[in-house]
Coordinates of C-alpha atoms in Angstrom, one line a residue:
M1 CA 48.2 -11.6 -19.0
L2 CA 48.3 -7.9 -18.2
Q3 CA 46.8 -8.6 -14.7
T4 CA 49.2 -11.4 -14.1
A5 CA 52.1 -9.1 -14.8
R6 CA 50.7 -6.4 -12.5
H7 CA 50.3 -8.8 -9.7
A8 CA 53.8 -10.1 -10.2
H9 CA 55.1 -6.5 -10.1
L10 CA 53.2 -5.9 -6.8
R11 CA 54.8 -9.0 -5.3
S12 CA 58.3 -7.9 -6.4
L13 CA 57.9 -4.8 -4.3
V14 CA 57.4 -6.7 -1.1
R15 CA 60.4 -8.1 0.9
P16 CA 60.6 -11.9 0.9
S17 CA 59.8 -12.3 4.6
A18 CA 56.5 -10.4 4.1
R19 CA 55.4 -12.0 0.8
P20 CA 53.1 -14.7 2.4
L21 CA 51.1 -12.1 4.2
A22 CA 51.1 -9.8 1.2
A23 CA 49.9 -12.7 -1.0
A24 CA 47.1 -13.4 1.4
L25 CA 46.0 -9.8 1.6
L26 CA 46.1 -9.5 -2.2
G27 CA 44.0 -12.6 -2.5
A28 CA 41.5 -11.3 0.0
T29 CA 41.3 -8.1 -1.9
L30 CA 40.7 -9.8 -5.2
L31 CA 37.8 -11.7 -3.7
A32 CA 36.3 -8.7 -1.9
G33 CA 35.5 -6.7 -5.0
P34 CA 36.2 -3.3 -6.6
A35 CA 35.4 -1.1 -3.6
V36 CA 37.9 -2.9 -1.4
A37 CA 40.4 -2.9 -4.2
R38 CA 40.2 0.9 -4.5
E39 CA 40.5 1.3 -0.7
A40 CA 43.6 -0.9 -0.8
G41 CA 45.2 1.3 -3.4
F42 CA 44.8 -0.9 -6.5
A43 CA 43.7 0.8 -9.7
Q44 CA 40.3 0.2 -11.1
A45 CA 42.0 -1.2 -14.2
E46 CA 42.7 -4.3 -12.1
W47 CA 39.0 -5.1 -12.1
A48 CA 38.1 -6.1 -15.7
Q49 CA 36.8 -9.3 -14.2
D50 CA 35.2 -10.2 -10.9
Y51 CA 37.0 -13.5 -10.2
S52 CA 34.9 -14.4 -7.2
S53 CA 31.6 -14.4 -9.1
P54 CA 31.9 -15.2 -12.8
T55 CA 28.9 -13.9 -14.6
T56 CA 28.0 -17.3 -16.0
M57 CA 27.7 -18.7 -12.5
Q58 CA 25.5 -16.1 -10.9
V59 CA 21.8 -16.6 -10.2
H60 CA 20.0 -13.6 -11.6
R61 CA 16.7 -12.4 -10.3
S62 CA 13.9 -13.7 -12.5
S63 CA 11.1 -11.4 -13.6
T64 CA 8.9 -14.5 -14.2
P65 CA 6.3 -15.0 -11.5
I66 CA 6.4 -18.3 -9.7
L67 CA 2.8 -18.8 -10.7
S68 CA 2.9 -18.6 -14.5
P69 CA 2.9 -20.8 -17.6
D70 CA 6.6 -20.2 -18.1
T71 CA 7.4 -21.5 -14.6
I72 CA 5.3 -24.6 -15.2
A73 CA 7.1 -25.3 -18.5
A74 CA 10.6 -24.7 -17.0
T75 CA 9.8 -26.9 -14.0
E76 CA 8.5 -29.7 -16.2
A77 CA 11.8 -29.5 -18.2
M78 CA 13.7 -29.6 -14.9
V79 CA 11.9 -32.8 -13.9
E80 CA 13.3 -34.5 -17.0
K81 CA 16.8 -33.2 -16.2
Y82 CA 16.6 -34.6 -12.7
R83 CA 15.3 -37.9 -13.9
S84 CA 18.5 -38.1 -16.0
I85 CA 20.6 -37.2 -13.0
V86 CA 19.0 -39.9 -10.9
A87 CA 19.4 -42.4 -13.7
R88 CA 23.1 -41.7 -13.7
G89 CA 23.4 -42.4 -9.9
G90 CA 22.6 -38.9 -8.5
W91 CA 25.4 -37.4 -6.4
Q92 CA 27.6 -38.5 -3.5
A93 CA 27.1 -37.1 0.0
V94 CA 29.5 -34.4 1.2
S95 CA 31.0 -34.8 4.7
G96 CA 33.4 -32.7 6.8
A97 CA 32.9 -29.7 4.5
A98 CA 31.3 -27.2 7.0
G99 CA 33.7 -24.3 7.5
L100 CA 35.5 -24.7 4.2
R101 CA 36.4 -21.4 2.6
V102 CA 38.8 -19.9 0.0
G103 CA 42.2 -21.4 0.5
S104 CA 41.0 -24.7 2.2
R105 CA 42.4 -28.0 0.9
G106 CA 41.7 -31.6 1.4
P107 CA 39.4 -34.4 0.3
A108 CA 36.2 -32.5 1.4
V109 CA 37.0 -29.8 -1.1
A110 CA 37.1 -32.4 -3.9
A111 CA 33.7 -33.7 -2.7
V112 CA 32.2 -30.2 -2.8
R113 CA 33.6 -29.6 -6.2
Q114 CA 32.1 -32.8 -7.6
R115 CA 28.7 -32.1 -5.9
L116 CA 28.6 -28.6 -7.5
I117 CA 29.6 -30.0 -11.0
V118 CA 26.7 -32.5 -11.0
T119 CA 24.0 -29.8 -10.7
G120 CA 25.8 -27.3 -12.9
D121 CA 26.8 -24.9 -10.2
L122 CA 30.5 -25.3 -11.2
D123 CA 32.1 -25.9 -14.6
A124 CA 34.1 -29.2 -14.5
T125 CA 37.1 -27.4 -16.0
A126 CA 37.2 -24.4 -13.7
G127 CA 40.1 -24.1 -11.2
G128 CA 42.2 -26.8 -9.6
A129 CA 40.9 -30.0 -8.2
G130 CA 42.4 -29.9 -4.7
V131 CA 41.9 -26.3 -3.5
Y132 CA 38.8 -24.3 -2.5
D133 CA 39.5 -21.5 -5.0
S134 CA 37.4 -18.5 -6.1
Y135 CA 35.6 -20.8 -8.7
V136 CA 34.4 -23.1 -5.9
A137 CA 33.4 -20.1 -3.8
A138 CA 31.3 -18.8 -6.8
G139 CA 29.8 -22.2 -7.2
V140 CA 28.9 -22.4 -3.6
K141 CA 27.3 -19.0 -3.8
R142 CA 25.2 -20.1 -6.7
F143 CA 24.1 -23.2 -4.9
Q144 CA 23.2 -21.1 -1.8
A145 CA 21.2 -18.7 -3.9
R146 CA 19.2 -21.7 -5.4
H147 CA 18.4 -23.0 -1.9
G148 CA 17.5 -19.7 -0.2
L149 CA 20.7 -19.6 1.9
S150 CA 22.9 -16.6 2.6
Q151 CA 25.3 -16.2 -0.3
T152 CA 28.6 -16.3 1.6
G153 CA 30.6 -18.5 -0.7
Q154 CA 31.7 -20.5 2.4
M155 CA 30.5 -23.9 3.4
S156 CA 28.1 -23.8 6.4
P157 CA 26.3 -26.7 8.1
A158 CA 23.1 -25.6 6.4
T159 CA 24.8 -25.6 3.0
Q160 CA 26.2 -29.1 3.5
A161 CA 22.8 -30.3 4.7
A162 CA 21.2 -28.9 1.5
M163 CA 23.9 -30.6 -0.7
N164 CA 23.2 -33.9 1.0
V165 CA 19.5 -34.1 0.1
P166 CA 19.5 -37.1 -2.3
A167 CA 18.8 -36.5 -6.0
D168 CA 15.8 -38.8 -6.0
V169 CA 14.2 -36.8 -3.2
R170 CA 14.8 -33.6 -5.2
L171 CA 13.2 -35.2 -8.2
R172 CA 10.1 -36.2 -6.2
Q173 CA 9.9 -32.6 -4.9
L174 CA 9.9 -31.3 -8.5
E175 CA 7.2 -33.7 -9.5
T176 CA 5.0 -32.8 -6.6
N177 CA 5.4 -29.1 -7.2
V178 CA 4.6 -29.3 -10.9
I179 CA 1.2 -30.5 -9.8
R180 CA 0.8 -27.6 -7.4
L181 CA 1.9 -25.1 -10.1
R182 CA -0.6 -26.5 -12.6
S183 CA -3.4 -25.9 -10.1
Y184 CA -2.7 -22.1 -10.6
S185 CA -2.8 -22.3 -14.4
G186 CA -6.1 -20.3 -14.7
D187 CA -6.5 -16.5 -15.0
L188 CA -5.0 -15.1 -11.8
G189 CA -5.7 -11.5 -12.7
R190 CA -3.8 -8.6 -14.3
R191 CA -2.4 -7.6 -10.9
F192 CA -1.9 -10.0 -8.1
V193 CA 0.3 -11.0 -5.1
I194 CA 2.0 -14.3 -4.5
T195 CA 3.3 -15.3 -1.0
N196 CA 5.4 -18.5 -1.3
I197 CA 5.5 -19.8 2.2
P198 CA 8.5 -22.2 2.1
A199 CA 10.6 -19.5 0.4
A200 CA 9.3 -16.8 2.8
L201 CA 8.9 -14.4 -0.2
V202 CA 6.3 -12.1 -1.6
Q203 CA 6.0 -11.2 -5.3
T204 CA 3.8 -8.5 -6.7
V205 CA 2.9 -9.3 -10.3
E206 CA 1.5 -7.0 -13.1
N207 CA 0.9 -8.0 -16.7
G208 CA 2.8 -11.2 -16.3
Q209 CA 6.0 -9.8 -14.8
V210 CA 7.3 -9.5 -11.2
V211 CA 7.2 -5.8 -10.2
T212 CA 8.5 -6.0 -6.6
L213 CA 10.0 -8.8 -4.5
H214 CA 9.9 -8.8 -0.7
A215 CA 11.4 -11.1 2.0
A216 CA 8.7 -12.2 4.4
G217 CA 8.3 -13.7 7.8
V218 CA 5.8 -16.5 7.8
G219 CA 4.1 -19.0 10.2
K220 CA 6.1 -21.2 12.6
I221 CA 5.9 -24.9 12.2
D222 CA 3.4 -25.1 15.0
R223 CA 1.4 -22.0 13.8
Q224 CA 1.4 -22.4 10.1
S225 CA 0.4 -19.8 7.6
P226 CA -2.6 -21.2 5.6
I227 CA -2.6 -22.0 1.9
M228 CA -5.4 -19.8 0.6
N229 CA -6.7 -17.4 -2.0
A230 CA -7.8 -13.9 -0.8
K231 CA -8.0 -10.3 -1.8
A232 CA -6.3 -7.2 -0.4
V233 CA -9.0 -4.7 0.3
E234 CA -7.8 -2.1 2.8
I235 CA -4.6 -0.6 4.2
N236 CA -4.5 0.4 7.9
F237 CA -1.8 3.0 8.7
N238 CA -0.5 3.1 12.2
P239 CA -2.8 0.4 13.5
T240 CA -3.4 -0.7 17.0
W241 CA -3.5 -4.4 17.6
T242 CA -6.1 -6.4 19.5
V243 CA -4.3 -9.5 20.8
P244 CA -6.2 -12.7 19.7
A245 CA -7.4 -15.0 22.5
S246 CA -5.1 -17.8 21.3
I247 CA -2.1 -15.6 21.7
V248 CA -3.3 -14.4 25.1
R249 CA -3.3 -18.0 26.3
K250 CA -0.1 -19.2 24.5
D251 CA 2.1 -16.1 24.9
L252 CA 0.9 -13.2 26.8
I253 CA 0.0 -14.8 30.1
P254 CA 3.2 -16.9 30.3
K255 CA 5.2 -13.7 29.5
M256 CA 3.5 -11.8 32.3
Q257 CA 4.2 -14.6 34.7
K258 CA 7.9 -14.2 34.0
D259 CA 8.0 -10.4 33.6
P260 CA 5.3 -8.3 35.4
N261 CA 6.4 -5.3 33.3
Y262 CA 5.9 -7.0 29.9
L263 CA 2.6 -5.3 29.0
T264 CA 3.7 -1.9 30.1
D265 CA 7.1 -2.2 28.3
N266 CA 5.3 -3.2 25.0
K267 CA 2.5 -0.5 25.3
I268 CA -0.3 -3.1 25.7
R269 CA -3.3 -2.0 27.5
I270 CA -5.8 -4.2 29.4
L271 CA -9.5 -3.3 28.7
S272 CA -12.5 -4.5 30.7
G273 CA -15.8 -3.3 29.5
G274 CA -14.1 -0.6 27.5
Q275 CA -12.2 0.7 30.6
E276 CA -8.5 0.3 31.1
I277 CA -7.3 -1.6 34.2
S278 CA -3.8 -2.0 35.7
P279 CA -1.8 -5.2 35.0
R280 CA -1.0 -5.4 38.7
S281 CA -4.7 -5.9 39.5
V282 CA -4.8 -9.2 37.5
N283 CA -3.9 -12.6 39.0
W284 CA -1.6 -13.9 36.2
N285 CA -1.3 -17.3 37.9
S286 CA -5.0 -18.0 37.3
D287 CA -7.3 -17.9 34.3
E288 CA -8.4 -14.4 35.1
G289 CA -6.1 -13.0 32.3
T290 CA -8.2 -14.7 29.6
R291 CA -11.3 -12.6 30.5
Y292 CA -9.9 -9.3 29.2
T293 CA -9.2 -7.5 25.9
Y294 CA -5.6 -6.5 25.2
R295 CA -4.8 -3.8 22.8
Q296 CA -1.3 -2.6 21.7
D297 CA -0.9 1.1 21.0
S298 CA 0.2 2.1 17.5
G299 CA 3.9 2.9 17.1
A300 CA 6.6 1.8 14.7
D301 CA 9.1 1.0 17.4
F302 CA 7.0 -1.4 19.5
N303 CA 3.8 -2.3 17.8
S304 CA 4.0 -5.9 16.5
M305 CA 2.4 -4.8 13.2
G306 CA 4.8 -1.9 12.7
V307 CA 3.3 1.0 10.8
V308 CA 1.0 -0.9 8.3
R309 CA -1.6 -3.7 8.3
I310 CA -2.9 -5.1 5.0
N311 CA -6.4 -6.5 5.3
I312 CA -7.1 -9.7 3.3
P313 CA -10.4 -11.0 4.6
N314 CA -10.3 -14.8 4.9
P315 CA -11.7 -17.6 7.2
H316 CA -8.4 -18.0 9.0
G317 CA -8.2 -14.5 10.4
V318 CA -4.7 -13.9 9.1
F319 CA -3.4 -10.8 7.4
M320 CA -0.1 -9.1 6.1
H321 CA 1.7 -6.4 8.0
D322 CA 4.9 -4.5 8.7
T323 CA 7.0 -5.4 11.8
N324 CA 9.0 -3.6 14.4
S325 CA 11.6 -6.3 14.3
R326 CA 13.0 -5.9 10.8
G327 CA 16.3 -7.7 11.5
V328 CA 14.6 -11.0 10.8
F329 CA 14.5 -10.2 7.1
G330 CA 18.2 -10.9 6.9
D331 CA 17.7 -14.5 8.3
D332 CA 17.8 -17.5 6.1
F333 CA 14.9 -19.1 8.0
R334 CA 12.0 -16.7 8.5
F335 CA 9.4 -19.0 10.0
I336 CA 8.7 -16.8 12.9
S337 CA 5.0 -15.6 13.0
S338 CA 1.8 -17.0 14.4
G339 CA 0.3 -17.4 10.9
C340 CA 0.3 -13.8 9.5
V341 CA 2.9 -12.7 7.0
R342 CA 5.4 -9.9 7.7
V343 CA 6.5 -8.0 4.6
Q344 CA 9.9 -6.4 4.1
N345 CA 9.9 -2.9 2.5
V346 CA 6.2 -2.7 3.2
R347 CA 5.9 0.9 2.0
E348 CA 6.9 -0.1 -1.5
Y349 CA 4.5 -3.0 -1.3
I350 CA 1.5 -0.9 -0.2
T351 CA 2.3 1.8 -2.7
W352 CA 2.0 -0.9 -5.4
L353 CA -1.3 -2.1 -3.9
L354 CA -2.7 1.4 -3.9
K355 CA -1.5 2.2 -7.4
D356 CA -5.0 2.3 -8.9
T357 CA -6.5 4.1 -5.9
P358 CA -6.8 7.9 -6.5
G359 CA -4.8 10.1 -4.0
W360 CA -2.4 7.3 -2.9
D361 CA 0.9 7.8 -4.5
R362 CA 4.2 7.1 -2.7
A363 CA 4.3 10.6 -1.2
H364 CA 0.8 10.2 0.3
V365 CA 1.8 6.8 1.7
E366 CA 4.8 8.4 3.4
Q367 CA 2.7 11.2 4.8
A368 CA 0.2 8.8 6.3
V369 CA 2.9 6.7 7.9
E370 CA 4.8 9.7 9.3
S371 CA 1.6 11.3 10.7
G372 CA 1.4 8.6 13.4
Q373 CA -2.4 8.8 13.0
R374 CA -4.7 5.8 12.4
I375 CA -5.7 6.2 8.7
D376 CA -7.5 3.7 6.5
A377 CA -7.2 3.5 2.7
R378 CA -9.7 1.4 0.9
L379 CA -8.5 -0.1 -2.4
T380 CA -10.6 1.0 -5.4
Q381 CA -10.0 -2.4 -6.9
P382 CA -9.2 -5.3 -4.6
V383 CA -6.0 -7.2 -5.5
P384 CA -6.0 -11.0 -5.5
V385 CA -3.5 -12.5 -3.0
Y386 CA -2.4 -16.1 -3.3
W387 CA -0.7 -17.8 -0.3
T388 CA 1.1 -20.8 -1.9
Y389 CA 3.3 -23.7 -0.9
I390 CA 6.0 -24.2 -3.6
T391 CA 9.2 -25.9 -2.4
A392 CA 10.7 -26.6 -5.9
W393 CA 10.5 -24.7 -9.2
A394 CA 12.5 -23.6 -12.1
T395 CA 12.9 -20.4 -14.0
P396 CA 13.0 -20.0 -17.8
D397 CA 16.8 -19.5 -17.8
G398 CA 17.2 -23.1 -16.5
T399 CA 17.8 -22.3 -12.9
V400 CA 16.1 -24.6 -10.3
Q401 CA 15.2 -23.5 -6.8
F402 CA 14.6 -25.7 -3.8
R403 CA 13.4 -24.8 -0.3
D404 CA 12.9 -26.8 2.9
D405 CA 9.5 -28.6 3.2
I406 CA 9.0 -26.6 6.4
Y407 CA 5.4 -27.9 7.0
K408 CA 6.1 -31.5 5.7
R409 CA 3.6 -31.4 2.9
D410 CA 5.7 -32.8 0.1
G411 CA 5.4 -36.4 1.3
V412 CA 8.9 -37.2 0.3
N413 CA 10.7 -36.8 3.7
V414 CA 13.0 -33.9 2.6
P415 CA 15.7 -33.6 5.3
S416 CA 15.6 -30.2 7.0
T417 CA 18.5 -27.8 6.8
I418 CA 16.9 -25.7 9.6
E419 CA 18.5 -28.0 12.2
A420 CA 21.9 -26.7 11.0
P421 CA 21.2 -23.0 10.4
T422 CA 23.8 -20.4 9.4
P423 CA 24.2 -17.3 11.7
V424 CA 21.2 -15.0 11.4
A425 CA 20.9 -11.3 11.4
S426 CA 18.3 -11.2 14.1
A427 CA 20.6 -12.8 16.6
A428 CA 22.2 -9.4 17.1
S429 CA 18.9 -7.6 17.3
T430 CA 18.4 -5.2 20.2
Q431 CA 14.6 -5.3 19.8
P432 CA 12.7 -6.6 22.8
E433 CA 11.1 -10.0 22.4
V434 CA 7.5 -9.6 21.3
F435 CA 4.8 -12.0 20.3
E436 CA 3.3 -12.0 16.8
P437 CA 0.0 -11.2 15.3
G438 CA -1.6 -14.4 14.1
D439 CA -4.7 -16.4 13.8
E440 CA -8.1 -15.9 15.5
E441 CA -7.8 -12.1 15.1
N442 CA -10.5 -10.3 17.1

């Protein structure tokens, strides 16, 4: 009531001809949040409630590991809920909604509202039926958060595509993933790491709780990250990188055919019998290039592994590492590597890995990175690392998460949203194109 009176008073101070613009600016300010309100001259007292993101509609970060008995129980309960949704007829497809935002009107808005109501992303009594208001925007944000999409509150092609995955397909995803989750019901260790490939996320877990969470870059569709159990045993600071033979054939030679300066620009040396040779002495239009060893110098700005490599010995020859192209961590779809896993905030990650190794606190980690020198740190106690493939799961608070079946392993023909992606952060990256560490590491 008080806020309504204040907003009416503000409108009364604006001449009639300017009121439509003023109303639009006021609405935009209300949706933007407290910081923008202060900059616009509105008092903090106006912000007793954040209308764009009601607390009850937000998806809160869960401290429950994706591999845990609680996740299994929550996902089993969600299976029953989705069986009920399917029995009631599921939900109707949404069309013509891409681009809808606060203030939009029309039949597509009503379809979006109904779709959000069915899965509990929007209260049926919230807001008006015919307008894309702040309640709908908050519901869309919630839906986007549950599907690993950028939480813009606006309808995008990817958001519409995710909404249009049928309810029975989502149910079968949940049933499939319950089986996967149960396969990890044994003792995983006091401290361990989970890489969930479809979600492109890394969790560190200690005493049954998530300690740190990291966005990740994982294997492309044609160079998939493997499902495996391994152990982190060693951290390599400021590593060089020996290019695997597979990447020499698939990437390096084609790039040199297009750009003779590629190796020099990316600080990659050609070695023959331990001696460096010039790129200009190689016939790149023949198979000669496959006969040599290629090694990239260490360096945070250009080395494909960034400043850190995490060794996890395994038969696939893959590992975890930093990257010199960190803009990709802002993308919705981070399937960009040749099988290895890039880790966001890698210094926090390795500090956690080295927690029980004497002499390796955060300060020493920083010193090792900043030294620019090749330094190896062996973990006193190896840490189990689980690379998993979970496309649907629920958290104990009743929130269900879905991700694209990027490698087509669910067997239920989940339509891909990657064909209709939202704008990505890396599109504006100024980093030079580089190829990725991957399988068959030498």
